[in-house]
Structure formats: structure tokens, C-alpha cells
Short mmCIF file of C-alpha atoms and ligand atoms in Angstrom, two decimals:
data_model
loop_
_atom_site.label_atom_id
_atom_site.label_comp_id
_atom_site.label_asym_id
_atom_site.label_seq_id
_atom_site.Cartn_x
_atom_site.Cartn_y
_atom_site.Cartn_z
CA MET K 246 44.84 -31.63 22.84
CA ILE K 247 43.61 -28.10 22.44
CA ARG K 248 40.10 -27.42 23.50
CA LEU K 249 37.88 -25.61 20.98
CA PRO K 250 37.31 -22.51 23.13
CA THR K 251 41.07 -22.15 23.43
CA LEU K 252 41.50 -22.47 19.68
CA ALA K 253 38.78 -19.87 19.10
CA GLY K 254 40.54 -17.58 21.60
CA LEU K 255 43.95 -17.96 19.82
CA LEU K 256 42.25 -17.24 16.47
CA LEU K 257 40.59 -14.13 17.84
CA LEU K 258 44.02 -13.09 19.22
CA LEU K 259 45.58 -13.43 15.87
CA VAL K 260 42.70 -11.38 14.12
CA ALA K 261 43.07 -8.68 16.82
CA LEU K 262 46.83 -8.66 16.35
CA GLY K 263 46.45 -8.43 12.59
CA ALA K 264 44.04 -5.50 12.97
CA VAL K 265 46.55 -3.73 15.30
CA GLY K 266 49.16 -4.41 12.62
CA VAL K 267 47.05 -2.74 9.92
CA PHE K 268 46.49 0.25 12.07
CA VAL K 269 50.20 0.57 12.93
CA TRP K 270 51.02 0.38 9.20
CA VAL K 271 48.33 2.85 8.13
CA GLY K 272 49.61 5.16 10.93
CA ALA K 273 53.19 4.91 9.75
CA ALA K 274 52.30 5.20 6.16
CA ALA K 275 50.15 8.30 6.79
CA GLY K 276 53.32 10.17 7.85
CA ARG K 277 54.97 9.69 4.49
CA PRO K 278 54.42 12.35 1.82
CA GLY K 279 52.60 11.02 -1.39
CA ASP K 280 50.60 12.41 -4.23
CA ALA K 281 46.97 11.31 -3.69
CA ALA K 282 45.50 13.88 -6.07
CA ALA K 283 45.33 11.55 -9.06
CA ILE K 284 43.64 8.74 -7.07
CA LYS K 285 41.22 11.33 -5.58
CA ARG K 286 40.20 12.68 -9.10
CA ARG K 287 39.65 9.16 -10.31
CA ALA K 288 37.61 8.14 -7.23
CA TYR K 289 35.48 11.41 -7.60
CA ARG K 290 34.79 10.77 -11.25
CA ILE K 291 33.52 7.21 -10.43
CA ARG K 292 31.37 8.55 -7.51
CA VAL K 293 29.79 11.19 -9.80
CA GLY K 294 29.07 8.41 -12.45
CA TRP K 295 27.47 6.07 -9.86
CA PHE K 296 25.45 8.92 -8.41
CA ALA K 297 24.05 9.69 -11.88
CA VAL K 298 23.32 6.10 -12.75
CA LEU K 299 21.65 5.30 -9.44
CA SER K 300 19.63 8.43 -9.41
CA ALA K 301 18.37 7.69 -12.93
CA VAL K 302 17.43 4.17 -11.97
CA ALA K 303 15.80 5.23 -8.76
CA ILE K 304 13.74 8.13 -10.46
CA GLY K 305 12.74 5.74 -13.29
CA VAL K 306 11.46 2.91 -10.94
CA LEU K 307 9.67 5.40 -8.61
CA SER K 308 8.11 7.24 -11.58
CA VAL K 309 6.59 3.83 -12.85
CA VAL K 310 5.42 2.82 -9.46
CA VAL K 311 3.92 6.15 -8.37
CA SER K 312 2.28 6.86 -11.67
CA GLY K 313 -0.14 4.09 -10.78
CA TYR K 314 -1.36 6.08 -7.88
CA LEU K 315 -1.67 9.47 -9.39
CA PRO K 316 -5.15 10.86 -9.20
CA TYR K 317 -5.29 11.87 -12.92
CA PRO K 318 -6.95 10.00 -15.70
CA GLY K 319 -4.40 8.47 -18.10
CA PHE K 320 -1.90 7.77 -15.38
CA GLY K 321 -3.43 4.48 -14.27
CA TYR K 322 -5.75 6.12 -11.80
CA ARG K 323 -7.61 3.12 -10.42
CA LEU K 324 -10.86 4.83 -9.47
CA ALA K 325 -11.75 6.17 -12.91
CA PRO K 326 -12.07 3.06 -14.85
CA SER K 327 -13.77 0.85 -12.27
CA VAL K 328 -16.23 3.03 -10.34
CA ARG K 329 -17.47 6.59 -10.33
CA THR K 330 -19.59 8.47 -7.62
CA VAL K 331 -22.94 9.94 -9.01
CA ALA K 332 -24.17 13.00 -7.40
CA ASP K 333 -27.81 13.21 -8.59
CA PRO K 334 -28.64 9.74 -9.89
CA ALA K 335 -31.77 8.97 -11.98
CA ASN K 336 -33.56 5.79 -11.15
CA PRO K 337 -30.78 4.30 -9.02
CA LEU K 338 -30.79 0.71 -7.68
CA VAL K 339 -31.12 0.95 -3.88
CA VAL K 340 -29.30 -1.50 -1.87
CA ASP K 341 -29.54 -1.48 1.99
CA VAL K 342 -26.53 -2.25 3.87
CA THR K 343 -26.21 -2.74 7.65
CA GLY K 344 -23.02 -3.16 9.65
CA LYS K 345 -23.06 -5.12 12.93
CA GLN K 346 -20.34 -6.54 14.96
CA TRP K 347 -18.79 -8.10 12.89
CA ALA K 348 -20.38 -8.58 9.58
CA TRP K 349 -22.08 -6.73 6.85
CA GLU K 350 -25.80 -7.43 5.94
CA ILE K 351 -25.97 -6.44 2.33
CA GLU K 352 -29.31 -6.62 0.62
CA ARG K 353 -28.01 -7.99 -2.65
CA ARG K 354 -24.47 -8.84 -3.69
CA ALA K 355 -24.72 -9.25 -7.48
CA LEU K 356 -25.00 -5.74 -8.81
CA PRO K 357 -25.33 -4.39 -12.45
CA ALA K 358 -22.62 -2.49 -14.11
CA HIS K 359 -23.21 0.98 -15.76
CA ARG K 360 -26.16 1.87 -13.49
CA PRO K 361 -26.17 4.08 -10.49
CA ILE K 362 -26.47 2.14 -7.25
CA THR K 363 -27.44 3.87 -4.07
CA PHE K 364 -26.04 2.08 -1.01
CA ARG K 365 -28.17 3.04 2.06
CA VAL K 366 -25.71 2.47 4.95
CA THR K 367 -26.45 2.15 8.54
CA ALA K 368 -25.28 0.21 11.60
CA ALA K 369 -27.15 -1.98 14.08
CA ASP K 370 -24.73 -1.40 17.20
CA VAL K 371 -21.71 0.80 16.90
CA ASN K 372 -20.00 2.93 14.31
CA HIS K 373 -18.66 0.98 11.31
CA GLY K 374 -17.11 2.24 8.09
CA PHE K 375 -18.36 0.98 4.67
CA GLY K 376 -15.39 0.91 2.38
CA VAL K 377 -15.60 -0.36 -1.28
CA TYR K 378 -12.16 -1.78 -2.45
CA ARG K 379 -10.90 -3.19 -5.60
CA ASP K 380 -7.36 -4.75 -6.08
CA GLY K 381 -6.45 -3.37 -2.55
CA ALA K 382 -7.25 0.22 -3.50
CA LEU K 383 -10.10 2.10 -1.59
CA LEU K 384 -12.54 3.31 -4.19
CA ALA K 385 -15.30 4.91 -1.97
CA GLN K 386 -16.46 4.98 1.61
CA VAL K 387 -19.16 6.08 3.85
CA GLN K 388 -19.79 5.98 7.55
CA ALA K 389 -22.12 3.20 9.02
CA MET K 390 -23.79 4.76 12.06
CA PRO K 391 -26.63 3.49 14.22
CA GLY K 392 -29.80 5.48 13.79
CA VAL K 393 -28.36 7.25 10.72
CA VAL K 394 -28.84 6.15 7.00
CA ASN K 395 -25.95 7.43 4.86
CA GLU K 396 -26.24 7.22 1.10
CA LEU K 397 -23.42 6.46 -1.21
CA THR K 398 -24.24 6.35 -4.92
CA LEU K 399 -21.68 4.53 -7.20
CA GLN K 400 -21.69 3.52 -10.79
CA PHE K 401 -19.46 0.52 -11.43
CA GLU K 402 -18.01 0.43 -14.84
CA LYS K 403 -15.75 -2.62 -14.38
CA PRO K 404 -17.57 -5.98 -13.69
CA GLY K 405 -15.81 -8.39 -11.23
CA ALA K 406 -15.50 -8.63 -7.48
CA TYR K 407 -15.21 -5.78 -5.10
CA SER K 408 -14.29 -6.01 -1.42
CA ILE K 409 -16.24 -4.41 1.43
CA LEU K 410 -14.04 -3.62 4.40
CA CYS K 411 -14.85 -2.00 7.72
CA LEU K 412 -13.08 1.33 8.00
CA GLU K 413 -13.88 2.07 11.70
CA TYR K 414 -12.45 0.23 14.55
CA CYS K 415 -15.41 -1.54 16.03
CA GLY K 416 -13.99 -4.34 18.32
CA THR K 417 -11.20 -6.95 18.38
CA PRO K 418 -12.58 -8.83 15.23
CA HIS K 419 -12.85 -5.52 13.20
CA SER K 420 -10.21 -6.50 10.71
CA GLY K 421 -12.18 -9.58 9.85
CA MET K 422 -15.34 -7.67 9.04
CA ARG K 423 -15.14 -7.91 5.47
CA ASP K 424 -17.44 -9.10 2.62
CA ARG K 425 -17.58 -8.83 -1.08
CA ILE K 426 -20.01 -7.73 -3.93
CA THR K 427 -19.90 -8.87 -7.55
CA VAL K 428 -20.63 -6.46 -10.46
CA VAL K 429 -22.03 -8.10 -13.43
CA GLU K 430 -22.43 -6.96 -17.04
CA LYS K 431 -25.97 -6.81 -18.06
CU1 CUA M 600 -16.91 -2.81 11.85
CU2 CUA M 600 -14.76 -2.23 12.12
#
């Protein structure tokens, strides 16, 4: 009765001897003259073809993926259709926001679309970052600092849910410091 490890050892020995055999055969064959030019040309042609095909596929796929992130209108720029910043708003809706470890206090969460909204952002304890996201993309942000009120005026053009994420490391549960606002059509 042959034990399993012995059998495995024998198999391994056979594989190793086979590999040595291949090396010896290749070594012997390498000494013989032969015309490899035809094979080489064919291999090079195939290689050039594959390079062209793979390049075209890679460039095509990357173009489609990247175009969604280009900062130009018409190329799927995410900021343009959903929100815009307003420099000098007339009659904005003011919303007070306070960041504290580790939650947001937002005066109101249902906000009207197509009207400037001025977030007046501060913090109760340490620095936080008030980041407005939609579909995983950061749209706008302002620092939330204790003793300082920073204003960020946005006009939401797309109704729906927007996420608020903290953008300044503020303690171990920082990544859980998230909230959401809802933009409604009026
Ligand atoms: Cu608050 Cu990070």
C-alpha cells in the first residue's frame, strides 16, 4: 500500500523529470538551424492586430466612463443639472446648519427647488466639513467651524434626495456623520 504523501512525491518527481526533459529537448533543438522568419512575421502581425483591437476597446470604454466626470456641460457633468452656486442671491431661503460630534443639526430638510438657499454653517465643538452629495458625487462644500458662520448658497435644480457628509476628520465616528436633505418641486 503506497501512502498518499509518497504518491504525491512520485507524481512531483515525474512532473519535475518531464520539465527537465522539455528543457533538454529545447536546448538540443536550439542548436539546429531553422527558418523562424516566417513564424516571426506571422506572430508580429497577430501582435499588431491585437494591440490595435485592445487599444480601441480600452480607449472606447475609458472615454465613455470618463466623459461622465468631465467638468463641461454636455458631457454628463453632474453638478450642472442638479445644483448651482449663487454668488449674489436675491431673497434666499436661509437654513442654519450646525455640525457637532457626530451629527448634523439642519434647520429644515425639505427644501424648494429653483430658489437660492443659503446654508449658514457652523460647528458646536470641533471643525467639521459640510459636504453636499448626490449619487456619490460631491457637489459643493463649506467648512463648519466653531465660532464662525460660513455661508454656502446653492440653487437646486433637480428634486430628490441629497446626502450631507462630513468632510473633515472629527473623531472615530466621523464617517458615520451623515444626513440627508430632500429637494421638492414647488
Ligand atoms: Cu464631523 Cu467629520
